[in-house]
mmCIF file of C-alpha atoms and ligand atoms in Angstrom:
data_model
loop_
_atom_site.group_PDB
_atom_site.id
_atom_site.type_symbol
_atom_site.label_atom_id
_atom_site.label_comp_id
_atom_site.label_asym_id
_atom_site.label_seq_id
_atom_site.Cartn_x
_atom_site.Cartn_y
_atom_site.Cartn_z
ATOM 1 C CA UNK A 252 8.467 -17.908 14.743
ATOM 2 C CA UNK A 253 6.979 -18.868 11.181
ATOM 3 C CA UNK A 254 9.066 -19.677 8.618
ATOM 4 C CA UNK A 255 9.306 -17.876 5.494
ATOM 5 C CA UNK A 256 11.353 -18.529 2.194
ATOM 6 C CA UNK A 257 14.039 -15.255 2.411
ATOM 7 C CA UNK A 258 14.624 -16.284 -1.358
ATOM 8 C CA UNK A 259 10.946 -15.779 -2.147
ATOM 9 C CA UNK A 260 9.630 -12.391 -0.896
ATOM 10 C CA UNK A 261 6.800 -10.622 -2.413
ATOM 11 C CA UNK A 262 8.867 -7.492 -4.003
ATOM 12 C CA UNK A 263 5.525 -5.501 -3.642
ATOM 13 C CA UNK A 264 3.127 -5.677 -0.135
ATOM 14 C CA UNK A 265 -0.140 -3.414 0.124
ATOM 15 C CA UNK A 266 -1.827 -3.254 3.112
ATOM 16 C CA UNK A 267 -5.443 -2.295 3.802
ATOM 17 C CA UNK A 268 -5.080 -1.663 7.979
ATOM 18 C CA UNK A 269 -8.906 -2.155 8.962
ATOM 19 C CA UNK A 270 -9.729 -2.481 12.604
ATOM 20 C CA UNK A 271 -8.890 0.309 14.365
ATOM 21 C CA UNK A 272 -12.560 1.324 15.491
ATOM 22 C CA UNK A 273 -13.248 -2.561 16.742
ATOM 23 C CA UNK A 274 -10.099 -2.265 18.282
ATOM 24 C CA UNK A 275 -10.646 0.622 20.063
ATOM 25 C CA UNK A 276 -14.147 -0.871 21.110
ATOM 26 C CA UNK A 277 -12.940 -4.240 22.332
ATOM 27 C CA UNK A 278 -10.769 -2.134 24.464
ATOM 28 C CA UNK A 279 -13.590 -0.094 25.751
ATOM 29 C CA UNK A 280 -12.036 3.298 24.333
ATOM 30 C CA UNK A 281 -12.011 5.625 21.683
ATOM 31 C CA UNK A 282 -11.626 5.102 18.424
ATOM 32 C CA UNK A 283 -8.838 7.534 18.041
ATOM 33 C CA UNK A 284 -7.048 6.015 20.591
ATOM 34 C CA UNK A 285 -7.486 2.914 18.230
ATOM 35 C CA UNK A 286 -5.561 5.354 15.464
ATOM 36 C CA UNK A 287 -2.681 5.690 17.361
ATOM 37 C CA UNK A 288 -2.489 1.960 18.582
ATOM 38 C CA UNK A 289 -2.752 1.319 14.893
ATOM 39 C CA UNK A 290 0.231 3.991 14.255
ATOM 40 C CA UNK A 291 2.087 1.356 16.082
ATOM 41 C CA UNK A 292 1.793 -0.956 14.238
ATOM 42 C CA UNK A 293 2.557 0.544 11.507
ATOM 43 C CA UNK A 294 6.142 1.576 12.238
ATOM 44 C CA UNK A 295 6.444 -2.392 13.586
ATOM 45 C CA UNK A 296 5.598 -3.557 9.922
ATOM 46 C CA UNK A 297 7.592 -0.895 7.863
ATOM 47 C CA UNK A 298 10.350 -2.226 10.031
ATOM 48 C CA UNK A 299 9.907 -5.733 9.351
ATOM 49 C CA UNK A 300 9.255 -5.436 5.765
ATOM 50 C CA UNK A 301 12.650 -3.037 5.598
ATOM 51 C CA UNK A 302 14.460 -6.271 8.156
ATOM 52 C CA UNK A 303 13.455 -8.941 5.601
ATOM 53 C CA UNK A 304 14.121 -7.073 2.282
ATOM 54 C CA UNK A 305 10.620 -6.317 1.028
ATOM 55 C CA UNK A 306 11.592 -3.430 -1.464
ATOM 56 C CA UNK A 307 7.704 -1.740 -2.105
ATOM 57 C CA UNK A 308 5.133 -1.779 0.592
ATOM 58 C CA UNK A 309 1.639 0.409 0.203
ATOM 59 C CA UNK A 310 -0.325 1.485 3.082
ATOM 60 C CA UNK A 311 -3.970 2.459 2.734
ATOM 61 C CA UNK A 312 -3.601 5.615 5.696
ATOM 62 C CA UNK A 313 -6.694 7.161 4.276
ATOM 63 C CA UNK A 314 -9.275 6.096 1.909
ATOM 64 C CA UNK A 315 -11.003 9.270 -0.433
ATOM 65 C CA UNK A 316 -14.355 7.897 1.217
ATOM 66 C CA UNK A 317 -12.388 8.536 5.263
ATOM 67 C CA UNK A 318 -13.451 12.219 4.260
ATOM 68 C CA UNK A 319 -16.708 11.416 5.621
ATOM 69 C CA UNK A 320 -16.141 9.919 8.606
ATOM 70 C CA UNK A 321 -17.284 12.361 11.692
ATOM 71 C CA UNK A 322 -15.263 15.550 11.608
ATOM 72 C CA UNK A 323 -13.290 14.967 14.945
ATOM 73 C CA UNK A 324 -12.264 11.823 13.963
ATOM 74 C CA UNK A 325 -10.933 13.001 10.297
ATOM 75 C CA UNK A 326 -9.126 15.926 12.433
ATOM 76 C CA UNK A 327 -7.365 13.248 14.423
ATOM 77 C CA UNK A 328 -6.106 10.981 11.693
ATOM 78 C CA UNK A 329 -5.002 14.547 10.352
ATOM 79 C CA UNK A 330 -2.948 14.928 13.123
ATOM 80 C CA UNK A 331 -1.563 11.330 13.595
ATOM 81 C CA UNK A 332 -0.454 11.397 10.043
ATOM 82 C CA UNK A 333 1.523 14.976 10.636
ATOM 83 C CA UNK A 334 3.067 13.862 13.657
ATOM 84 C CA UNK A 335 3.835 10.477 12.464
ATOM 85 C CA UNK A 336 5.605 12.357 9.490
ATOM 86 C CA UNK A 337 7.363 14.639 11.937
ATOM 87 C CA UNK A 338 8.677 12.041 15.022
ATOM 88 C CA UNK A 339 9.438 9.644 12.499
ATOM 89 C CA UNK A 340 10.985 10.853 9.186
ATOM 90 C CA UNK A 341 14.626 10.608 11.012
ATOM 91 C CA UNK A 342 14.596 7.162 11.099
ATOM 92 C CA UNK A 343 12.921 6.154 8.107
ATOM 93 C CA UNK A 344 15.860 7.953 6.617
ATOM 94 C CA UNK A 345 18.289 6.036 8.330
ATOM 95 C CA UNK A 346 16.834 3.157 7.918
ATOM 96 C CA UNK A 347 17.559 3.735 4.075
ATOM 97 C CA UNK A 348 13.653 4.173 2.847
ATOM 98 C CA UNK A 349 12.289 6.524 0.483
ATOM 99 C CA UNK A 350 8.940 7.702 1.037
ATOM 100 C CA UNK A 351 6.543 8.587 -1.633
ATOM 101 C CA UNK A 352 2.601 9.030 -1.202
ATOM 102 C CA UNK A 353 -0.451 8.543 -3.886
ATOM 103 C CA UNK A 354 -3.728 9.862 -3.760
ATOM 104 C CA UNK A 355 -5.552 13.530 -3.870
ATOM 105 C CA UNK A 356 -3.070 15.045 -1.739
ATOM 106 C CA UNK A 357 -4.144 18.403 -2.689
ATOM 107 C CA UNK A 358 -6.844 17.673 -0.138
ATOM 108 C CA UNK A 359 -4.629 17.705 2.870
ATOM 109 C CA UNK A 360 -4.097 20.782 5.060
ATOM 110 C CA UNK A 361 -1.112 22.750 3.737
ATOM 111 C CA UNK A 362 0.970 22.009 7.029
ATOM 112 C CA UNK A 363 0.495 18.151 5.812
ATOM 113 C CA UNK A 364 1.652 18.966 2.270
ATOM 114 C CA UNK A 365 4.302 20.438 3.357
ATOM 115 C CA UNK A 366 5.712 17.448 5.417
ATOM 116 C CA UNK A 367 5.375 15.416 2.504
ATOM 117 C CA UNK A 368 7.000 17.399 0.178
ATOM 118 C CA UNK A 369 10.693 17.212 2.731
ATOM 119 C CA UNK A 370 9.743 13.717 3.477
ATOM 120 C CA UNK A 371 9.679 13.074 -0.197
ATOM 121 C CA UNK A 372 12.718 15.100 -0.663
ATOM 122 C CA UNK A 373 14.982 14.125 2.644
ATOM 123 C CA UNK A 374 14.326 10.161 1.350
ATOM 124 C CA UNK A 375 14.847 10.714 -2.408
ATOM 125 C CA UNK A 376 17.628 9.264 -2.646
ATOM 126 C CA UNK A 377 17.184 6.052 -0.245
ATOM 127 C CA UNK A 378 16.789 2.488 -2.014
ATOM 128 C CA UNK A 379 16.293 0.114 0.687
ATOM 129 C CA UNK A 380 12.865 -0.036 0.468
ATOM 130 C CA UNK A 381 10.209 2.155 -0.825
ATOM 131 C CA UNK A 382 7.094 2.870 1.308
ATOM 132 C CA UNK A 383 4.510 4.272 -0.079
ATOM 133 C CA UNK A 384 1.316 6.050 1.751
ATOM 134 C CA UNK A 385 -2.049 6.142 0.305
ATOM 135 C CA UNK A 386 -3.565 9.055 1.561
ATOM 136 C CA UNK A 387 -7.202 10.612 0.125
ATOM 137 C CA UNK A 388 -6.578 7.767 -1.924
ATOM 138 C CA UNK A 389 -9.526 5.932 -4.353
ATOM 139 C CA UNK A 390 -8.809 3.370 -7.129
ATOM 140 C CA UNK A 391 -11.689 4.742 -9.294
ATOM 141 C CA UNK A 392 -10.541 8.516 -8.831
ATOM 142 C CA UNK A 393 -7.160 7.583 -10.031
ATOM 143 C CA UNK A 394 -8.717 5.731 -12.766
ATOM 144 C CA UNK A 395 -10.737 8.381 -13.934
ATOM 145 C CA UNK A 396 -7.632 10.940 -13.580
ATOM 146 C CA UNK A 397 -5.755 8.966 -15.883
ATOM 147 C CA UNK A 398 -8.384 8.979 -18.736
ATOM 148 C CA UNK A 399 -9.012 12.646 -18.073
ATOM 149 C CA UNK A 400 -5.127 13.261 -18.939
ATOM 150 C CA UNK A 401 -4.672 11.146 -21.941
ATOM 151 C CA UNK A 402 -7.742 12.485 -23.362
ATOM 152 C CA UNK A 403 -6.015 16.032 -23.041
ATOM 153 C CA UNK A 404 -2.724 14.057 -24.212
ATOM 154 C CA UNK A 405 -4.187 12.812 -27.119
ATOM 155 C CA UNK A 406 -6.124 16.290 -27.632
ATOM 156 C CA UNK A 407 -2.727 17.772 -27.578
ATOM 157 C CA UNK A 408 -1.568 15.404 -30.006
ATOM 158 C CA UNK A 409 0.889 13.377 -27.285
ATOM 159 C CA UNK A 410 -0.945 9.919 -27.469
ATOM 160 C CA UNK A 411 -2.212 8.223 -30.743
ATOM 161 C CA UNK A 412 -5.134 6.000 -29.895
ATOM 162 C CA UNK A 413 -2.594 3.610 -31.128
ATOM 163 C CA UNK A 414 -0.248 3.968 -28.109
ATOM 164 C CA UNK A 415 -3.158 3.854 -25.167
ATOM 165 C CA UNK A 416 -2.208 -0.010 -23.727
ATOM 166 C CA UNK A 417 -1.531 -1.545 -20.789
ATOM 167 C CA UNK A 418 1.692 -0.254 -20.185
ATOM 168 C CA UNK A 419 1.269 3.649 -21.325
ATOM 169 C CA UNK A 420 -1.892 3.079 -19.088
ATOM 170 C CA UNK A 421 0.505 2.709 -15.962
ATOM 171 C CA UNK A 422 2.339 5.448 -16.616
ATOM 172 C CA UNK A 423 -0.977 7.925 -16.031
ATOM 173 C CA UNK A 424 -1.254 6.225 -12.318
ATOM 174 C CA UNK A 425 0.103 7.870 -9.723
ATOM 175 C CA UNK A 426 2.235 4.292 -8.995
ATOM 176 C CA UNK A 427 4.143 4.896 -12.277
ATOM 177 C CA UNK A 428 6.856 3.285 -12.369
ATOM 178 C CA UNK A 429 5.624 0.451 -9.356
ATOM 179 C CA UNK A 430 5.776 -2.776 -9.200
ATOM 180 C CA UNK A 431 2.018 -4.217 -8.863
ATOM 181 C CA UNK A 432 1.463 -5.270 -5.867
ATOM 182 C CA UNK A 433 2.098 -9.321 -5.478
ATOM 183 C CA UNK A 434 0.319 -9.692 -1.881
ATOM 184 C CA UNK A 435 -2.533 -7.637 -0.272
ATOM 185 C CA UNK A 436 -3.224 -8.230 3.238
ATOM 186 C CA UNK A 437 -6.286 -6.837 4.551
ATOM 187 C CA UNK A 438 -6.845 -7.461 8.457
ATOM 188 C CA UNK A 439 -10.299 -7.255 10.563
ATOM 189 C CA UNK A 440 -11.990 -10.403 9.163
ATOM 190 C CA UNK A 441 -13.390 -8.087 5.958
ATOM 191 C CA UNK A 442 -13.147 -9.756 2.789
ATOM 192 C CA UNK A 443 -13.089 -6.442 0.319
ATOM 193 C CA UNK A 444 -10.579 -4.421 -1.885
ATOM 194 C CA UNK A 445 -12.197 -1.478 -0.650
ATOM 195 C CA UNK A 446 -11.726 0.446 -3.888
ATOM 196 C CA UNK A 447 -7.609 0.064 -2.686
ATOM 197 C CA UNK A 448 -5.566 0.172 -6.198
ATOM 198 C CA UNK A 449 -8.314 -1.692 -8.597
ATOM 199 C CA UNK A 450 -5.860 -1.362 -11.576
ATOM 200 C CA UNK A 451 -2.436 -2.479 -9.802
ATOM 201 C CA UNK A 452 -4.131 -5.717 -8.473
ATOM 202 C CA UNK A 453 -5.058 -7.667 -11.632
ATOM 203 C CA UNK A 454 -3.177 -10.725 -10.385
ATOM 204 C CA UNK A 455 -2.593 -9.739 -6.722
ATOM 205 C CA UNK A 456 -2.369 -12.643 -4.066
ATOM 206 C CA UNK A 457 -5.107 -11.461 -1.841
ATOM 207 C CA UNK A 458 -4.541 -12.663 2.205
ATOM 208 C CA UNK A 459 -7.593 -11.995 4.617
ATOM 209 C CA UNK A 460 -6.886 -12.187 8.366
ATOM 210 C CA UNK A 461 -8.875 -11.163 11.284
ATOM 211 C CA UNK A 462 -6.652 -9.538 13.343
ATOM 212 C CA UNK A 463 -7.503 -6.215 14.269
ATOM 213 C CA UNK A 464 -4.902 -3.674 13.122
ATOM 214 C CA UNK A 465 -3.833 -2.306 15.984
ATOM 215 C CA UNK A 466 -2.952 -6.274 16.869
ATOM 216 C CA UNK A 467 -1.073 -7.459 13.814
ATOM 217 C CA UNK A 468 2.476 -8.312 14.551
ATOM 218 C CA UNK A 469 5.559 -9.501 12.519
ATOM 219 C CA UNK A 470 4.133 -12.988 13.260
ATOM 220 C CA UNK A 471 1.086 -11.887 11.499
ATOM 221 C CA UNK A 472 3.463 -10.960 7.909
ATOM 222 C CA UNK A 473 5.103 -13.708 7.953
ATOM 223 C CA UNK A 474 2.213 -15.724 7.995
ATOM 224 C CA UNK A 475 0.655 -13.828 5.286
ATOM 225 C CA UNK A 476 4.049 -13.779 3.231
ATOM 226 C CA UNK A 477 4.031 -17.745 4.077
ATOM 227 C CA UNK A 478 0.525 -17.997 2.812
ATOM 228 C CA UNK A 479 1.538 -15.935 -0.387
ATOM 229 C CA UNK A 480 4.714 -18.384 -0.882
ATOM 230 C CA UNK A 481 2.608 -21.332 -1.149
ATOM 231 C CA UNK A 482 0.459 -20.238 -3.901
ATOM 232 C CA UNK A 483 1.149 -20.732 -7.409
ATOM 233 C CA UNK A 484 0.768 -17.338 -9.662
ATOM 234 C CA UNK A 485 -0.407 -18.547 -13.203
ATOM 235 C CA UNK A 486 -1.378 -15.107 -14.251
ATOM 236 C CA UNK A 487 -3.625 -16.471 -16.559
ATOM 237 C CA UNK A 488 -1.899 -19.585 -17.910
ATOM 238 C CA UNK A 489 -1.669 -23.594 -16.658
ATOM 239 C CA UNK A 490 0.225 -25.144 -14.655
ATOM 240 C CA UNK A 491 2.303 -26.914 -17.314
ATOM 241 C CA UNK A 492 2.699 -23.983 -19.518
ATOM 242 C CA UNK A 493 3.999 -21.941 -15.853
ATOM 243 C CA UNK A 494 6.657 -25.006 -15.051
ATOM 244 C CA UNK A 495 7.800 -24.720 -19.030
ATOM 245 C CA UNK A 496 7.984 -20.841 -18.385
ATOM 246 C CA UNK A 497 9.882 -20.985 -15.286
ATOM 247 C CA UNK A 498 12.129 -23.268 -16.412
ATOM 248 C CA UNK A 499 12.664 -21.513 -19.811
ATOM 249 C CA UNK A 500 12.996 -17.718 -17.923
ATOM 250 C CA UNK A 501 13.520 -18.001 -14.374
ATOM 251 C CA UNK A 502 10.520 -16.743 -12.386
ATOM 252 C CA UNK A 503 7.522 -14.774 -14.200
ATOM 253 C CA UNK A 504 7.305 -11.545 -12.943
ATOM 254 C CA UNK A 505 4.275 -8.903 -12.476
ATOM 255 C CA UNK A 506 2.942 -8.490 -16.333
HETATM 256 C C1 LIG B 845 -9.380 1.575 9.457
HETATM 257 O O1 LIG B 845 -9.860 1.280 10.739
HETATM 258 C C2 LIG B 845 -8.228 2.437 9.523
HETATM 259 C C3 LIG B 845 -8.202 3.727 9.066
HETATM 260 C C4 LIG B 845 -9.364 4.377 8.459
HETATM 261 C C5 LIG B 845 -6.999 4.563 9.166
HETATM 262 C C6 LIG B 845 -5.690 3.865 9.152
HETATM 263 C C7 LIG B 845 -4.783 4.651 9.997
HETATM 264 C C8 LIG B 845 -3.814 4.153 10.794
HETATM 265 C C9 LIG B 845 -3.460 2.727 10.849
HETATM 266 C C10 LIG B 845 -3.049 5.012 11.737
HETATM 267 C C11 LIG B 845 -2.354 6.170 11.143
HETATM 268 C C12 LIG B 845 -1.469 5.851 10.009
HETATM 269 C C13 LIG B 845 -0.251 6.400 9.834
HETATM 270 C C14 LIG B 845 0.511 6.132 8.583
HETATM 271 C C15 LIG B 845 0.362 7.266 10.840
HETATM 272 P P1 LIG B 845 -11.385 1.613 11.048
HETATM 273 O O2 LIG B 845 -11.428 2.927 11.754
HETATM 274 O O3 LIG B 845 -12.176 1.570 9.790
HETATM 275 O O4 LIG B 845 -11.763 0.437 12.004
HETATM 276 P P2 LIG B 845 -13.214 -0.189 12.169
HETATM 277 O O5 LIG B 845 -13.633 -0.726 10.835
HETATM 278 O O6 LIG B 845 -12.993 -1.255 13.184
HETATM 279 O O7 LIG B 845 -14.094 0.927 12.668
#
């Protein structure tokens, strides 16, 4: 078992699950049976993040550019996703987590929408740990949402040019009111963001492994979250200045 500092954790864990396909392909079968083995895996990593106390963890499900992929296979993930909403909701709730999604969600089928909308509302009140989906999700689109509304904002008179900073910017995401991520893991040996939250991960650890999705295992966090314990986050300053900080404020946070 690796050993990772309980006193330490990452508050904030996105995940880009890549692998599926190769999976599927070292196995010598479909790729949508590589889906579902990678639907595993999910629930085994929402329940180790929610064992170890990791309060915000982001999974890309489905990427705005996964609307291209061949139509059988973006029916499929369709109907992972709604049963994965359906068998598992139950015990998400009891496990205390709230469930809230980002992305185009308009896009999904209405049956889908519909499953997130009691997910969202059955978890609401949970604060164990919040897991968030990505789903028709692109960093750019949500980039370019956010201008498009505080343009209209400040059309409407609701934002001086004055107020438009780093912070306000946040609040136009759809993670307002997040965390940034502190640690991205990305599996299948690809060393890319992927166009996964561009804005949130300014200062994000990044941790590259290349074990297949449908493979990665509670061993396989902990050695990430070890990797991401080892580093030293300077967002920006030196060493020195970070020891003066640390010592002066307790640990820097996400800024
Ligand atoms: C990337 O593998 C993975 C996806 C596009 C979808 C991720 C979906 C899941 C893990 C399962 C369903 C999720 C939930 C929440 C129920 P890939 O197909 O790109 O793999 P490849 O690069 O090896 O082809």
């Amino acid at each position: 078992m690796i050993k990772i500092d309980l006193d330490n954790l990452p508050q904030h864990i996105a995940v880009i699950m890549d692998g599926n396909g190769r999976w599927a392909q070292q196995h010598t079968i479909g790729r949508i049976r590589g889906h579902r083995k990678g639907a595993q895996a999910v629930r085994t990593i929402i329940k180790s993040c929610r064992e170890i106390g990791i309060k915000h963890l982001t999974l890309f499900a489905f990427s705005v550019e996964n609307w291209e992929r061949p139509v059988e296979e973006v029916n499929a993930l369709m109907s992972l996703l709604e049963e994965y909403l359906t068998k598992e909701i139950n015990e998400l709730h009891k496990q205390g987590i709230k469930l809230s999604f980002i992305g185009d969600t308009k896009r999904l089928n209405p049956a889908i929408r519909e499953k997130l909308r009691l997910a969202r509302e059955m978890t609401s009140k949970n604060d164990k740990m919040i897991l968030n989906l990505a789903l028709s999700y692109g960093g750019r689109d949500e980039i370019i949402h956010a201008v498009k509304k505080i343009v209209s904002d400040h059309a409407e008179g609701k934002i001086a040019v004055s107020d438009i900073t780093k912070e306000n910017f946040n609040k136009y995401l759809n993670t307002a009111g997040m965390p940034d991520p502190d640690l991205l893991i990305r599996t299948s040996g690809e060393y890319r963001i992927s166009n996964f939250l561009l804005w949130q991960m300014a200062y994000t650890e990044l941790y590259f492994t290349k074990v297949l999705w449908p493979d990665f295992s509670k061993d396989d966090l902990f050695m990430a979250i070890a990797s991401y314990q080892k580093r030293e986050r300077r967002f920006g300053l030196t060493s020195e200045q970070l020891k003066e900080e640390n010592i002066r404020t307790g640990n820097r946070t996400n800024v």
